[in-house]
Coordinates of C-alpha atoms and ligand atoms in Angstrom, one line a residue:
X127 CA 69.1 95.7 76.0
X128 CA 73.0 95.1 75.7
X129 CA 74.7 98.8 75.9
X130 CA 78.6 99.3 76.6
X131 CA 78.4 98.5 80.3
X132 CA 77.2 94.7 79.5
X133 CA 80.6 94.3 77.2
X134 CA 83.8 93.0 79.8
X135 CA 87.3 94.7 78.5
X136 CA 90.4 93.3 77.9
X137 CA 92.0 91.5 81.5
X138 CA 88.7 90.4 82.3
X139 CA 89.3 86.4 82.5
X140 CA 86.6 85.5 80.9
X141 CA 87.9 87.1 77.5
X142 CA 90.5 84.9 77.9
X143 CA 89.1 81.3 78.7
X144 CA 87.3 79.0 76.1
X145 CA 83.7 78.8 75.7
X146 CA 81.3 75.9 76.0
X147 CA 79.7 74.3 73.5
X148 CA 75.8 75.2 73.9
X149 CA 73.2 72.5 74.7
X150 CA 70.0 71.6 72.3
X151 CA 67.0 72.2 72.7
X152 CA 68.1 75.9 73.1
X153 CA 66.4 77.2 76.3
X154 CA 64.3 80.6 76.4
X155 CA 67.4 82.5 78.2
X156 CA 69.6 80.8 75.1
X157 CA 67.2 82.6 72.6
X158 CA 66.9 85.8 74.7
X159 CA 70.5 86.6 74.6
X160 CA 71.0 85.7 70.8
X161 CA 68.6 88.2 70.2
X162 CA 69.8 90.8 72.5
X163 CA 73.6 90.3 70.8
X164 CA 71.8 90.8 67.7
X165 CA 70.1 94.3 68.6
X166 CA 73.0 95.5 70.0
X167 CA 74.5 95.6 66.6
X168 CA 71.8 96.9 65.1
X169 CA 71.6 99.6 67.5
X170 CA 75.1 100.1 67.0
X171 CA 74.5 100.6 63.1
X172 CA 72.2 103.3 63.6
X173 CA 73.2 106.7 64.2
X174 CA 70.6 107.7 66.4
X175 CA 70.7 104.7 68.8
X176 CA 74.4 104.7 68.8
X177 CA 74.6 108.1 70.4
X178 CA 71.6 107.9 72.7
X179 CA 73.3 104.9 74.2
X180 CA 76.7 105.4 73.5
X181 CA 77.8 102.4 71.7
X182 CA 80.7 101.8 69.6
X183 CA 79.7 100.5 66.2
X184 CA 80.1 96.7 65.7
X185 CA 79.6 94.3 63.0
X186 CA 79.8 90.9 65.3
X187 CA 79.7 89.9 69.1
X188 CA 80.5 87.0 70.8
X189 CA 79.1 85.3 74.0
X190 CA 81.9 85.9 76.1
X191 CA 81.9 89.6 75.3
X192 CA 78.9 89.6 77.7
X193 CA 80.3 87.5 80.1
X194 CA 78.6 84.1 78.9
X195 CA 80.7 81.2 78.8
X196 CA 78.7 80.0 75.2
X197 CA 79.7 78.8 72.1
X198 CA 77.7 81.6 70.3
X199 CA 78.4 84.7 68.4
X200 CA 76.4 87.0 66.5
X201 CA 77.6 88.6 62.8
X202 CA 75.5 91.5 61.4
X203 CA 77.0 93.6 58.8
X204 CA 77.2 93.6 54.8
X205 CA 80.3 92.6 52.8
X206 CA 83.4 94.5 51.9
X207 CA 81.6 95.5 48.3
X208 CA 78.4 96.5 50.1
X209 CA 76.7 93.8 48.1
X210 CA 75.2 90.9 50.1
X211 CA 73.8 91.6 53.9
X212 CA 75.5 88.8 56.5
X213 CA 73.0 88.6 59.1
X214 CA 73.8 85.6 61.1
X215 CA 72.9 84.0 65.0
X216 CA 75.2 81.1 65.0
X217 CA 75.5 78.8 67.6
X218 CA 78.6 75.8 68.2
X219 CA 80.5 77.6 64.8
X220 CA 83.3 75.8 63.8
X221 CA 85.8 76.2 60.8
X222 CA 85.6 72.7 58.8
X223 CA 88.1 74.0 55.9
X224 CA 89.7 77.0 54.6
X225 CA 91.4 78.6 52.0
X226 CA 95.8 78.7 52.3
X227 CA 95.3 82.0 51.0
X228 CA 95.7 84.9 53.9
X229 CA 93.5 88.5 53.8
X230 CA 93.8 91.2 56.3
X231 CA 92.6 94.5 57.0
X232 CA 95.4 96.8 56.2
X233 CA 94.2 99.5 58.5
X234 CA 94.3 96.5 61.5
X235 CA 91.7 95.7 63.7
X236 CA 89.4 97.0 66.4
X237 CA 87.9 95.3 69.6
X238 CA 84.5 95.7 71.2
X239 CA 86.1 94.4 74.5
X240 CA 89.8 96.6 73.8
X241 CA 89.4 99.6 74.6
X242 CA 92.8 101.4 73.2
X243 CA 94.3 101.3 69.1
X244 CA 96.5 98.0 68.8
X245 CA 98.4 99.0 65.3
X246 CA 99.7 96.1 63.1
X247 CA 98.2 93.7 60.8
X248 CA 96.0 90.2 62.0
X249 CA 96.2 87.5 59.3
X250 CA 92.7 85.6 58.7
X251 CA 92.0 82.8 56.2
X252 CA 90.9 84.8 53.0
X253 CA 87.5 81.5 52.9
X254 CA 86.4 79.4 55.3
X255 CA 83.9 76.9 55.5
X256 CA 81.7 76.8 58.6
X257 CA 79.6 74.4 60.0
X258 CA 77.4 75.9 62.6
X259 CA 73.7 76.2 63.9
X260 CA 71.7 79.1 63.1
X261 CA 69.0 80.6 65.3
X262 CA 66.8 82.7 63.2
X263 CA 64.8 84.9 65.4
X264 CA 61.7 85.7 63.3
X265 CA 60.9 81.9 62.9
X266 CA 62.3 80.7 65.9
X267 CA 63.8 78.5 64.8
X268 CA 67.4 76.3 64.4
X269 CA 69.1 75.3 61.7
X270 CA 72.4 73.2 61.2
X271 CA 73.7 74.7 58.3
X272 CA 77.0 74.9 56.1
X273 CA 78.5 78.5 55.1
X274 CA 80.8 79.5 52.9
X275 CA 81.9 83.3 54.2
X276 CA 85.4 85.2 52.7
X277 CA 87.0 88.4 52.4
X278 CA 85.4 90.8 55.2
X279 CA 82.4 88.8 56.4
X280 CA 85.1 85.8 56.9
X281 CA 87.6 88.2 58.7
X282 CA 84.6 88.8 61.2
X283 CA 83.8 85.4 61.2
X284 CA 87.2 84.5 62.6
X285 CA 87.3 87.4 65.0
X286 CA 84.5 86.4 66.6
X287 CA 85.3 82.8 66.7
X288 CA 88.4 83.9 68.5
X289 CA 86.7 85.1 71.1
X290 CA 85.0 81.5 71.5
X291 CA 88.5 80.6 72.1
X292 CA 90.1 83.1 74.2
X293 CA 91.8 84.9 72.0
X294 CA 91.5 88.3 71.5
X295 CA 93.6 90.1 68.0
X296 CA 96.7 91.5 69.5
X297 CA 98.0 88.4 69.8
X298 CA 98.0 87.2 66.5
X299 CA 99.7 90.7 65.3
X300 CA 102.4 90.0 62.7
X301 CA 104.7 92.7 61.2
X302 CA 104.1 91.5 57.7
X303 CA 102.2 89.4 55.9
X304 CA 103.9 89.4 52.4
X305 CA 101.7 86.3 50.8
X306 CA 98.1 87.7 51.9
X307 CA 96.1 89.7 50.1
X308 CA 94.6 93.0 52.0
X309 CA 90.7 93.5 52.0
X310 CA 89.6 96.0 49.9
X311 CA 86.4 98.2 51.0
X312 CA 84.7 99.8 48.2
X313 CA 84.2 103.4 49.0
X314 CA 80.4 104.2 48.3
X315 CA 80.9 107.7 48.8
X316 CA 83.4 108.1 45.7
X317 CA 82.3 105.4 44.0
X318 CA 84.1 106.3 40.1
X319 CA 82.0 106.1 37.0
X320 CA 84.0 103.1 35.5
X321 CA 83.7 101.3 38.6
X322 CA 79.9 100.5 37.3
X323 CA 81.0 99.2 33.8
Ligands
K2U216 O1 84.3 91.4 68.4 C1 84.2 92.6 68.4 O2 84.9 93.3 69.2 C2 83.5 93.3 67.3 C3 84.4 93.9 66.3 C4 84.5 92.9 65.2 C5 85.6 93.1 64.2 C6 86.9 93.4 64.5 C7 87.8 93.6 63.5 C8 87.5 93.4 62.2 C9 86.2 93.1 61.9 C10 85.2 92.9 62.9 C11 83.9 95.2 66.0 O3 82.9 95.1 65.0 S1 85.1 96.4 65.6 C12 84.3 97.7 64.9 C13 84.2 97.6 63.5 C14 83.1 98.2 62.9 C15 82.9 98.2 61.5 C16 83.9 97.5 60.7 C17 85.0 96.9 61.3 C18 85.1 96.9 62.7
NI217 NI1 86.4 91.6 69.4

C-alpha cells in the first residue's frame, strides 16, 4: 500500500520533469499502481486509516508523486456542494477545452509532495473538458472517455494534471485574481434552514 514514505517532496526531480504518455494494453504493474493511488486516497479519507498510517488527507494523486514517470493521476473526492462523488483512474488526461472564466480556492492550495503552507491564490480554469482513459478497477476495464469537470473537482483536475507536467502550485501563485470567481464549499456542519428551499 502507498503510505507517506512512497510520496517524493518538493526538489525531488522527478516532481519537476514531464511525464510519459502510458502505453496500451495497460500491463498488470500499470493496473496495480492505479489501484494502489486509488486506496491511498481512500485510506486518506478515513479517519482511522489516516492515523494508523499517518497520511495526510488527499483528494487526487499523480504518478510522479510516487516516483513514476506516467501519464496517470488518480481523483477521488465529492464536489464542492457535497453533491456528486468524482471517483476517477485516468490515464493520458488531457484538457481539450475550457472555460475563460478563472475559479480559485481562496484559502490557497495544499501539496501532497510540499511539505510547508505556500499562501496566495492559484488560478484554474472554472470548466474544462477532458479527454482521457479511464481504468475502472471493479471491471477491469478501460475506457476512452470525455468529461466535463468544474468548480472544485476541476481545480483538482488541473492540480493533478500539473504534476504530469512538472509543475507543482507555487509557481502559478498570483497576488490577485480580480476576474475569477472563488470556489465556494458548502459547510455541511451549519448548513442554514433556507439553504434547503
Ligand atoms: O496533488 C496533491 O498533492 C493532492 C492535493 C490535491 C489538491 C491540491 C489543492 C487543491 C485541491 C486538490 C491534496 O489533495 S491537498 C489536500 C486537500 C484535501 C482536501 C481538499 C483539498 C486539498
Ligand atoms: Ni500536489
Amino acid at each position: 500500500m502507498i503510505t507517506m514514505k512512497d510520496i517524493i517532496r518538493e526538489g525531488h526531480p522527478t516532481l519537476e520533469t514531464k511525464a510519459k504518455p502510458v502505453e496500451f494494453p495497460l500491463n498488470d504493474e500499470t493496473k496495480a499502481t492505479l489501484k494502489a493511488m486509488r486506496e491511498f486516497l481512500i485510506n486518506s479519507q478515513n479517519p482511522e486509516t489516516r492515523e494508523k498510517y499517518e497520511l495526510r488527507e488527499g483528494v487526487g494523486l499523480a504518478a510522479p508523486q510516487i516516483n513514476i514517470q506516467k501519464r496517470m493521476l488518480a481523483i477521488h473526492t465529492y464536489d464542492e456542494k457535497y453533491e456528486t462523488f468524482h471517483d476517477y483512474l485516468m490515464v493520458n488526461p488531457k484538457i481539450i477545452s475550457h472555460s475563460s472564466m478563472e475559479t480559485y480556492m481562496p484559502g490557497g492550495e495544499g501539496c501532497l509532495s510540499i511539505d510547508r503552507v505556500v499562501e496566495g491564490l492559484v488560478p484554474r480554469y472554472k470548466k474544462v473538458t477532458v479527454k482521457t482513459h479511464l481504468y475502472d478497477v471493479k471491471t477491469d476495464t478501460l475506457k476512452e472517455t470525455t468529461l466535463r469537470l468544474r468548480n472544485f473537482p476541476a481545480i483538482v483536475f488541473q492540480h493533478e494534471l500539473d504534476h504530469l507536467d512538472g509543475i507543482l502550485f507555487p509557481s502559478k501563485i498570483k497576488e490577485s485574481l480580480p476576474e475569477a470567481q472563488p470556489i465556494e464549499f458548502k459547510n455541511i456542519e451549519n448548513e442554514s434552514e433556507e439553504e434547503n428551499l
